[in-house]
PDB file of C-alpha atoms and ligand atoms in Angstrom:
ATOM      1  CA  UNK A 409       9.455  23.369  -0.168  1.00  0.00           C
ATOM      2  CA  UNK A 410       7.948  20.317   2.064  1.00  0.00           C
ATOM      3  CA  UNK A 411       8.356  20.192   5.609  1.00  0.00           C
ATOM      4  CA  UNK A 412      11.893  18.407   5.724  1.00  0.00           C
ATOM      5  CA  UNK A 413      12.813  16.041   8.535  1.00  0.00           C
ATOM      6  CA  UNK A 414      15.783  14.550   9.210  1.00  0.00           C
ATOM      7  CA  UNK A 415      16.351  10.447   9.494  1.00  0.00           C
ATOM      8  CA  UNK A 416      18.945   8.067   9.733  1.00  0.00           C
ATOM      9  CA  UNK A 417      20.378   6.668   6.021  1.00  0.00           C
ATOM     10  CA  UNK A 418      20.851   3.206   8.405  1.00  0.00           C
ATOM     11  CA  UNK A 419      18.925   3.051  11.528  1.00  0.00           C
ATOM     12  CA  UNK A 420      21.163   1.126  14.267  1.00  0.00           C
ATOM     13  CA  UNK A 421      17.734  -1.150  15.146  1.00  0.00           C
ATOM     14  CA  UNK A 422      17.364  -2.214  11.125  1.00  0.00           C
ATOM     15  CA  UNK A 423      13.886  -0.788  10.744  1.00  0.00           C
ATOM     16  CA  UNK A 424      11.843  -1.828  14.038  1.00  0.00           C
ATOM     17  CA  UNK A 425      11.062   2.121  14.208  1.00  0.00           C
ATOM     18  CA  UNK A 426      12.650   2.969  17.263  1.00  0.00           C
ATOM     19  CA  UNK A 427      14.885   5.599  15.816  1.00  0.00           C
ATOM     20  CA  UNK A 428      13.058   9.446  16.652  1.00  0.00           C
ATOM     21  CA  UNK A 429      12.029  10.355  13.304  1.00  0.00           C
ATOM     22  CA  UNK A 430       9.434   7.862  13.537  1.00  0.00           C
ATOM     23  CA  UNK A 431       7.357   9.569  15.828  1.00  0.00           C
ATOM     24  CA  UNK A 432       7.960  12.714  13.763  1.00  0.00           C
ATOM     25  CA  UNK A 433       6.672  10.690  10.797  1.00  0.00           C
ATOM     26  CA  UNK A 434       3.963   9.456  12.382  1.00  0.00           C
ATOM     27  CA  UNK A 435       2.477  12.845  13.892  1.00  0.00           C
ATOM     28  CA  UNK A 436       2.883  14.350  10.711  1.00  0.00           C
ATOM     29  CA  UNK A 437       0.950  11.161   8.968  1.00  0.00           C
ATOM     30  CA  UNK A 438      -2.061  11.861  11.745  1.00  0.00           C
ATOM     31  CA  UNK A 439      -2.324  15.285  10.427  1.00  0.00           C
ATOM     32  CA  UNK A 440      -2.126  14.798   6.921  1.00  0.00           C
ATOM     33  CA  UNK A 441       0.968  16.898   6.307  1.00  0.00           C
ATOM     34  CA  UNK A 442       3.252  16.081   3.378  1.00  0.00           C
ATOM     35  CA  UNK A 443       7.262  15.742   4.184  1.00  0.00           C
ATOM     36  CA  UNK A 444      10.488  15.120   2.965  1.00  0.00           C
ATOM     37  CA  UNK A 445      13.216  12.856   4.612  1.00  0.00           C
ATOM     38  CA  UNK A 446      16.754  13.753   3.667  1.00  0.00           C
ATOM     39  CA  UNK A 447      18.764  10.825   5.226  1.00  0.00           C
ATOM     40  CA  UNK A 448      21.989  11.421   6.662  1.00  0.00           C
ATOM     41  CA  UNK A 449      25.008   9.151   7.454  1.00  0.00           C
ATOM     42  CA  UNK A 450      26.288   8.748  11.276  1.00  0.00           C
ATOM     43  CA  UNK A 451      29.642  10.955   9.869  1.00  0.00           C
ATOM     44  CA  UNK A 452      27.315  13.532   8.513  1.00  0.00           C
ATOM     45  CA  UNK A 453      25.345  13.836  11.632  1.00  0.00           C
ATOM     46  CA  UNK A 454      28.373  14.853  13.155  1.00  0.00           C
ATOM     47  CA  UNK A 455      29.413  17.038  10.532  1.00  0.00           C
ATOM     48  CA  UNK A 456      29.121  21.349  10.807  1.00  0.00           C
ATOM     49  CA  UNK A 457      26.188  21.461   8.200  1.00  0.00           C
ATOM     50  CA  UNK A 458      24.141  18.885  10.136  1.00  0.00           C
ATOM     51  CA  UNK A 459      24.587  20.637  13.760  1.00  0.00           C
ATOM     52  CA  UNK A 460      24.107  24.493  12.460  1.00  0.00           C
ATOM     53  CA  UNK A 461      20.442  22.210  12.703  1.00  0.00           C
ATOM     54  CA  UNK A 462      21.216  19.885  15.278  1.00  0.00           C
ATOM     55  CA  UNK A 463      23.514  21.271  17.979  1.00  0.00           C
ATOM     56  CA  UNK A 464      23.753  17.496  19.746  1.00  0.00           C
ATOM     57  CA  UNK A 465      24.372  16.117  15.703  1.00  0.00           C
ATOM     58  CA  UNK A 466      21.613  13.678  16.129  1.00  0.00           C
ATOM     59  CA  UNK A 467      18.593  13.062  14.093  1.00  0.00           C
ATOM     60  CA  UNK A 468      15.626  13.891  13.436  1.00  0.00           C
ATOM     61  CA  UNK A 469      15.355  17.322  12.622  1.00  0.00           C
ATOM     62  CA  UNK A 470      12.642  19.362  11.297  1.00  0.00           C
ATOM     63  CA  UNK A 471      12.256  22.486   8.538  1.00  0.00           C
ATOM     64  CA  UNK A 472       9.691  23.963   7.421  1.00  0.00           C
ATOM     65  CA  UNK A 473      10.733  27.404   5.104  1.00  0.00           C
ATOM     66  CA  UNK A 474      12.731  29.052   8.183  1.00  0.00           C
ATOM     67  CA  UNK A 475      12.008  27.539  11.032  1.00  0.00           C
ATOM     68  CA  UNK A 476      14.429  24.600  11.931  1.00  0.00           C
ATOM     69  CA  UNK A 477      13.685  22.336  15.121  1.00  0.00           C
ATOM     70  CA  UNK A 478      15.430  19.831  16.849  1.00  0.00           C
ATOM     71  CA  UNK A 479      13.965  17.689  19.568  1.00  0.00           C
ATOM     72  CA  UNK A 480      11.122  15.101  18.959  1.00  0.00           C
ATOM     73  CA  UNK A 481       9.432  16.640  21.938  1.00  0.00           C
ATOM     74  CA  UNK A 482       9.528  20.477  20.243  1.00  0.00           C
ATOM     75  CA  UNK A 483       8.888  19.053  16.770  1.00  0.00           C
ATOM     76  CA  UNK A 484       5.690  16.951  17.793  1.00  0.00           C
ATOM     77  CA  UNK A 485       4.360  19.856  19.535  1.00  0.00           C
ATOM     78  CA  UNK A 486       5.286  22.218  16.740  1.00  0.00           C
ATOM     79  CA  UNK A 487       2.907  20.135  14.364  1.00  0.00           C
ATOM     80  CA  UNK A 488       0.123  19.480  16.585  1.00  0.00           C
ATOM     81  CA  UNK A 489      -0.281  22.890  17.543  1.00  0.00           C
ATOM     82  CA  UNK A 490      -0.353  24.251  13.717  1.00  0.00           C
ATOM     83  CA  UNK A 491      -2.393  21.393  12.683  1.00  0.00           C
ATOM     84  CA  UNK A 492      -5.885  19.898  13.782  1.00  0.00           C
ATOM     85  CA  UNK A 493      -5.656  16.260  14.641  1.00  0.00           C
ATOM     86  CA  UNK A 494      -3.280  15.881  17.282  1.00  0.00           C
ATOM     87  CA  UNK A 495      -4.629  17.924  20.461  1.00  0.00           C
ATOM     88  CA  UNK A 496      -8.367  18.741  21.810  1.00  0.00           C
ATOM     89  CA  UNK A 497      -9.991  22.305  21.290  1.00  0.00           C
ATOM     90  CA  UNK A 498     -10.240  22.480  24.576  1.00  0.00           C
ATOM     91  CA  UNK A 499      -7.914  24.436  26.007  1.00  0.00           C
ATOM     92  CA  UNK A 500      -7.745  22.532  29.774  1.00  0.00           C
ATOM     93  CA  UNK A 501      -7.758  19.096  27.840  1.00  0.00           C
ATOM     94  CA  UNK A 502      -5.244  20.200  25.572  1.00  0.00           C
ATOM     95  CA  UNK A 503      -2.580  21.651  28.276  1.00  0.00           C
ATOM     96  CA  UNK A 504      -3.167  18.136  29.707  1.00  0.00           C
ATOM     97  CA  UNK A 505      -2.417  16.261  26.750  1.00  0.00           C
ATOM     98  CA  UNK A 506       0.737  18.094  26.746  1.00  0.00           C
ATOM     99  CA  UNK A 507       1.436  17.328  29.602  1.00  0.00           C
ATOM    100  CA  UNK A 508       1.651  13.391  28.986  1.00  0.00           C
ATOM    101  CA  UNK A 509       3.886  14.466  25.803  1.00  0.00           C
ATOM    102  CA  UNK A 510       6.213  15.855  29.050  1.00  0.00           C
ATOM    103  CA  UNK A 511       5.225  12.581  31.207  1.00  0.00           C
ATOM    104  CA  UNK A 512       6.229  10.551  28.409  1.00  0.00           C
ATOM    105  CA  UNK A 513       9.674  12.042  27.832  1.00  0.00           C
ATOM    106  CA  UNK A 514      11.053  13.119  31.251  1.00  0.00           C
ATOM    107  CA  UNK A 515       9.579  10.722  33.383  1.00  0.00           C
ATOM    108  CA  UNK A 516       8.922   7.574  31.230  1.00  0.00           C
ATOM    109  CA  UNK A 517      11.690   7.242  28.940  1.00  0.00           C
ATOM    110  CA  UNK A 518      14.772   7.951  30.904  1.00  0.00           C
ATOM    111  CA  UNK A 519      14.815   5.061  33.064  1.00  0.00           C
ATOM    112  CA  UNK A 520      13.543   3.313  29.442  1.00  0.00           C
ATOM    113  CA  UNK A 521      16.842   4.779  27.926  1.00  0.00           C
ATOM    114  CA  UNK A 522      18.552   3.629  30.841  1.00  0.00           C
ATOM    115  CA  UNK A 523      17.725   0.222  30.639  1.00  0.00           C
ATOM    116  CA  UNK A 524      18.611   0.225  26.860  1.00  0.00           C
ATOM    117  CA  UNK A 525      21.974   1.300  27.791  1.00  0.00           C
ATOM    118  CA  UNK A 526      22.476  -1.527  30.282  1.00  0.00           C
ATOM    119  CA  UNK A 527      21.133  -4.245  28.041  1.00  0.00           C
ATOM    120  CA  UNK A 528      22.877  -3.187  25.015  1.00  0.00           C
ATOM    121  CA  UNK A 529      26.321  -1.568  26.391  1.00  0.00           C
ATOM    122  CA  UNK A 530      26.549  -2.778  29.570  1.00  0.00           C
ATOM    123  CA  UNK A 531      26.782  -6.639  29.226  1.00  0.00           C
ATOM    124  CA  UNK A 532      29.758  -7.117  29.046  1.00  0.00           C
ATOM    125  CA  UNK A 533      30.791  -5.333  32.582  1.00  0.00           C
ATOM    126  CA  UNK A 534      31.298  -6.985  35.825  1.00  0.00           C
ATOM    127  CA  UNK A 535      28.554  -4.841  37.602  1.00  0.00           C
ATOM    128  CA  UNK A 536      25.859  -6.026  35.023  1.00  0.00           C
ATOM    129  CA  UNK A 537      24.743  -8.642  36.282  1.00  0.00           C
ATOM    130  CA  UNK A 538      24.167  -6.846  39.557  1.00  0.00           C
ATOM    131  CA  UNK A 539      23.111  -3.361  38.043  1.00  0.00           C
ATOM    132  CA  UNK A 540      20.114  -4.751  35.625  1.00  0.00           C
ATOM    133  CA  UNK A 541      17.806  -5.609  38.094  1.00  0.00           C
ATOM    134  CA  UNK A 542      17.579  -2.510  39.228  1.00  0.00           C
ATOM    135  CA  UNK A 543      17.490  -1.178  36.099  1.00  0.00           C
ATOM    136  CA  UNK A 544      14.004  -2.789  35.201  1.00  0.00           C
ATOM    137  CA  UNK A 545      12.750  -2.078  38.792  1.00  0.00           C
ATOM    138  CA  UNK A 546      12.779   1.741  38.183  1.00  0.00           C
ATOM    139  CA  UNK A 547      11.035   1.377  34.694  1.00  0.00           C
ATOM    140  CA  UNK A 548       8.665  -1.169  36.427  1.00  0.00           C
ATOM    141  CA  UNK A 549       8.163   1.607  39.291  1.00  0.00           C
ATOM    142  CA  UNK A 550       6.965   4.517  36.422  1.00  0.00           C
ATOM    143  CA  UNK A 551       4.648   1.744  34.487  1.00  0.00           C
ATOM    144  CA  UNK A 552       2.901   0.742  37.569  1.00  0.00           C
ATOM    145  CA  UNK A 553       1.423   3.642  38.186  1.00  0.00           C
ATOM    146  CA  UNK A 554       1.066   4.421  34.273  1.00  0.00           C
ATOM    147  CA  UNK A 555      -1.238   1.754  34.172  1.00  0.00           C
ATOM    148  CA  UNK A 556      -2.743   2.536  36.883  1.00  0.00           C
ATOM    149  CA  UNK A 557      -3.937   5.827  35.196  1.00  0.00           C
ATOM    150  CA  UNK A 558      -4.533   4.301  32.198  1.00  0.00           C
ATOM    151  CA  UNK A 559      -6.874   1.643  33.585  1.00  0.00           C
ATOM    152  CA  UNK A 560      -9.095   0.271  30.810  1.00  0.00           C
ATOM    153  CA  UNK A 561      -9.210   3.467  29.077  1.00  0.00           C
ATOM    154  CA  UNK A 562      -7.741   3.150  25.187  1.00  0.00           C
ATOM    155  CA  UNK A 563      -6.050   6.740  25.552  1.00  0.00           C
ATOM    156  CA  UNK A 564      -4.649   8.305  28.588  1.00  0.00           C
ATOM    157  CA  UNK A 565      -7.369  10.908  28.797  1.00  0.00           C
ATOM    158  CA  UNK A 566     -10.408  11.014  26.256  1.00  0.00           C
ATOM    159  CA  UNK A 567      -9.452  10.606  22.617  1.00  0.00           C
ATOM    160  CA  UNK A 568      -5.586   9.755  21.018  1.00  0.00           C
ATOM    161  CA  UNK A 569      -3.524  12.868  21.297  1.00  0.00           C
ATOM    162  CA  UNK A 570      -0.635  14.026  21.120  1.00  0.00           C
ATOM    163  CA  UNK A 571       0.237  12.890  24.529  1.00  0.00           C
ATOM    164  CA  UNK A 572      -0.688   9.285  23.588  1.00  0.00           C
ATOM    165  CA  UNK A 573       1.669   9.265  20.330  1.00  0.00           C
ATOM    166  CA  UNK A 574       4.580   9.955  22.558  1.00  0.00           C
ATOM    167  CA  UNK A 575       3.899   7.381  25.378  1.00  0.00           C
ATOM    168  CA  UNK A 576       3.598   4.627  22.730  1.00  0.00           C
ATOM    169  CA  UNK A 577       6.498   5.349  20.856  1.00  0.00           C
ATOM    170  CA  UNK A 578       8.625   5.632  24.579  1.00  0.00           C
ATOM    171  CA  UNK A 579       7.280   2.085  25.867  1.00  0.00           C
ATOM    172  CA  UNK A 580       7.838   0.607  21.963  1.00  0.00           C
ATOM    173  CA  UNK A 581      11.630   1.068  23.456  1.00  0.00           C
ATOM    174  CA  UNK A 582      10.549  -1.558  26.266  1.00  0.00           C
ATOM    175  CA  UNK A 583       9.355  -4.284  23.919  1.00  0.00           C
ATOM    176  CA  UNK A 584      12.437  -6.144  23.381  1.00  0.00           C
ATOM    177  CA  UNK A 585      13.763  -6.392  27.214  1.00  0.00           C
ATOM    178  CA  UNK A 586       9.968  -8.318  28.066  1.00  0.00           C
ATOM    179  CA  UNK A 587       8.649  -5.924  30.480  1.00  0.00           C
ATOM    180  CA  UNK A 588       6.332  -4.058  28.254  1.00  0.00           C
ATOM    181  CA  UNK A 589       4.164  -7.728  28.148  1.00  0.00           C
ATOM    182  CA  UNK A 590       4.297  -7.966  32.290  1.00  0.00           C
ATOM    183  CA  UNK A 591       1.558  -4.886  32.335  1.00  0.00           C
ATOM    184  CA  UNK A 592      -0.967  -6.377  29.389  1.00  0.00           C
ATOM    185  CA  UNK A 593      -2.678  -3.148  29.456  1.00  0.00           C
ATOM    186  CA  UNK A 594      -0.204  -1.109  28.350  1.00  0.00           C
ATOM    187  CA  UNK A 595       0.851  -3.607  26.010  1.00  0.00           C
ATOM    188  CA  UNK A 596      -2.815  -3.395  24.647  1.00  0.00           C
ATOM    189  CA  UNK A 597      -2.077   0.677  24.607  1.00  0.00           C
ATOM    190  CA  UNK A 598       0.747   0.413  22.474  1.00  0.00           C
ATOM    191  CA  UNK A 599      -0.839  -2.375  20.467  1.00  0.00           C
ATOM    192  CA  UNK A 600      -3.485   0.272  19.464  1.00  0.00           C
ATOM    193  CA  UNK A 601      -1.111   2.740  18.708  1.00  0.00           C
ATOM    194  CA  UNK A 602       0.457   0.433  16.042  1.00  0.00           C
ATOM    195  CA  UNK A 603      -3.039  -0.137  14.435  1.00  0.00           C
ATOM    196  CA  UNK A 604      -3.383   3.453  13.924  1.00  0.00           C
ATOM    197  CA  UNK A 605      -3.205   4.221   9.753  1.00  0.00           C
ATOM    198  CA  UNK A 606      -1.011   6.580  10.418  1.00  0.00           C
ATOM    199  CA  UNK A 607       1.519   4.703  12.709  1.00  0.00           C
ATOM    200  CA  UNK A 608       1.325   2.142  10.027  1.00  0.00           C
ATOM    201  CA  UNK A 609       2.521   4.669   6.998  1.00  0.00           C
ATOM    202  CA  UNK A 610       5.197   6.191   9.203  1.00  0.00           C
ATOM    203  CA  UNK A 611       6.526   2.776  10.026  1.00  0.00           C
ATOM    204  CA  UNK A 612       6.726   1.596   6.700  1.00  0.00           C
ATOM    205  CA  UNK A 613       8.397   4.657   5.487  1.00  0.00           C
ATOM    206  CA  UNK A 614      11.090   4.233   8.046  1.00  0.00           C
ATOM    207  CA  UNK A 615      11.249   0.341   6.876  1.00  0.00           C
ATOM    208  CA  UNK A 616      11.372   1.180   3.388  1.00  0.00           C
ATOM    209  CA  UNK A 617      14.589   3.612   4.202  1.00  0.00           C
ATOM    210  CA  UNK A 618      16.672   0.711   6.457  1.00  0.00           C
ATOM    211  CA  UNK A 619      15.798  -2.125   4.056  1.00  0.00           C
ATOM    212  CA  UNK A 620      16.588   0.003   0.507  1.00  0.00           C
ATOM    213  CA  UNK A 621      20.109  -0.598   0.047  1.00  0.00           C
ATOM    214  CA  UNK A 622      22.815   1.695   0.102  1.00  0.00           C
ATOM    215  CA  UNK A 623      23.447   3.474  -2.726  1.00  0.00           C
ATOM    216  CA  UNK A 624      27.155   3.461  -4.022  1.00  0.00           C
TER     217      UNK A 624
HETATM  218  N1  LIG B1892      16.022  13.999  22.916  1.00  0.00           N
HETATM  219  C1  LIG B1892      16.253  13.843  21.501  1.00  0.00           C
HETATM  220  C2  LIG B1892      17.042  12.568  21.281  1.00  0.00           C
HETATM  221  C3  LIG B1892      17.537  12.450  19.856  1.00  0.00           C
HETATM  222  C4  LIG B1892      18.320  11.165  19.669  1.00  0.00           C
HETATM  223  O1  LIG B1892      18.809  10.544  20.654  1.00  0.00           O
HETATM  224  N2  LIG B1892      18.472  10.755  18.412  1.00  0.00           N
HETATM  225  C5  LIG B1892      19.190   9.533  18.117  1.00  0.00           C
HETATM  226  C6  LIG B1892      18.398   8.715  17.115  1.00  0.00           C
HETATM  227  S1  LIG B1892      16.883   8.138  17.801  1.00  0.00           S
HETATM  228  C7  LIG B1892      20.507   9.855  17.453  1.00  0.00           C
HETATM  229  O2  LIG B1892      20.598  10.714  16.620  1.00  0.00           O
HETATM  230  N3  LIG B1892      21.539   9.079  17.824  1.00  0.00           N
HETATM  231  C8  LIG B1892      22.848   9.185  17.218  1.00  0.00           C
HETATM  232  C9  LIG B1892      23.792   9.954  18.075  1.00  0.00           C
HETATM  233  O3  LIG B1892      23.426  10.453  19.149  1.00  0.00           O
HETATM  234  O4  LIG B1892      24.951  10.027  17.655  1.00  0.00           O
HETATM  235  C10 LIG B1892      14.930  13.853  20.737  1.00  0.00           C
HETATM  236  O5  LIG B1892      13.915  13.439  21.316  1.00  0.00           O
HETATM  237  O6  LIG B1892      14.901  14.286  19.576  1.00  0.00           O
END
């Protein structure tokens, strides 16, 4: 049996690749690994079968023979520690790669998530108006200094890692609201993340999935 990840059968964004299994896809495309997708509906997510895998009955999730994952975070990890490609040999650089994979998803992309709540949920409230701007000052407040780190580097420290796959696919999030383009360097960053082959097969995987249609 493949490895076996989990996607949706109709991402809510159409196909821009912001749903989690892309960066799944995408570190397994980096280190070669063959998978599976078994797509599952929003009901099915939420279904028994689906959270014996996922307790939160989201997606993506991960299997490979035995082992079942959950969490793009875990999964990533998982498959760059069992396969070369995705973190250095050496072991300081590599406990600091993994620590941007942490960066990336506890300190980057909740205020990121938070600001996707409050432009796509939130409208509509009488607070928004007032609530937004500060919204976009605290993801403003972690990309500062994210670019400052960065500088003119084209990874966050020596080659692309797995610490840089999980950055770009957090600020990808950011595209849509403008603010991504108000710190051109990390634009640039996640501009060479897209380039990568492998980005490029996992997104059009994903766009081949939310632009097939449904069967039945
Ligand atoms: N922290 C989780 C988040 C997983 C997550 O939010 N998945 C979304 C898709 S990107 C989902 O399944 N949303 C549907 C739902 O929560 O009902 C991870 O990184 O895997």
């Amino acid at each position: 049996m493949p490895i076996t990840i989990t996607a949706f059968e109709r991402s809510p964004d159409g196909g821009k690749g912001l749903a989690r299994d892309t960066r799944v896809r995408w570190a397994l495309e980096e280190v070669g690994q063959p998978y599976a997708v078994r797509l599952v509906s929003f009901q099915a997510m939420k279904e028994p079968a689906h959270r014996a895998l996922h307790p939160f009955g989201q997606i993506p999730t991960y299997q490979d023979g035995d082992l079942a994952l959950f969490e793009t975070g875990a999964i990533v990890l998982h498959v760059a520690e069992r396969h070369a490609g995705l973190l250095p040999d050496d072991a300081n650089a590599r406990a600091r790669a993994i620590t941007w994979m942490f960066a990336a998803l506890n300190t980057v992309e909740p205020p990121i998530l938070d600001l996707v709540t409050a432009r796509l949920f939130e409208g509509d409230k009488p607070w928004s108006k007032e609530r937004l701007p500060l919204v976009e000052d605290r993801v403003r407040d972690r990309l500062k200094p994210l670019a400052a780190r960065l500088g003119e580097a084209d990874w966050l420290d020596g080659g692309f890692s797995a610490g840089d796959l999980m950055m770009v696919s957090v600020l990808l999030r950011l595209r849509a609201s403008g603010i991504l383009d108000e710190f051109p360097t990390l634009a640039a960053y996640v501009a060479r993340g897209e380039a990568r082959p492998a980005y490029k097969r996992a997104f059009a995987a994903q766009l081949a999935v939310n632009t097939k249609p449904l069967a039945g």
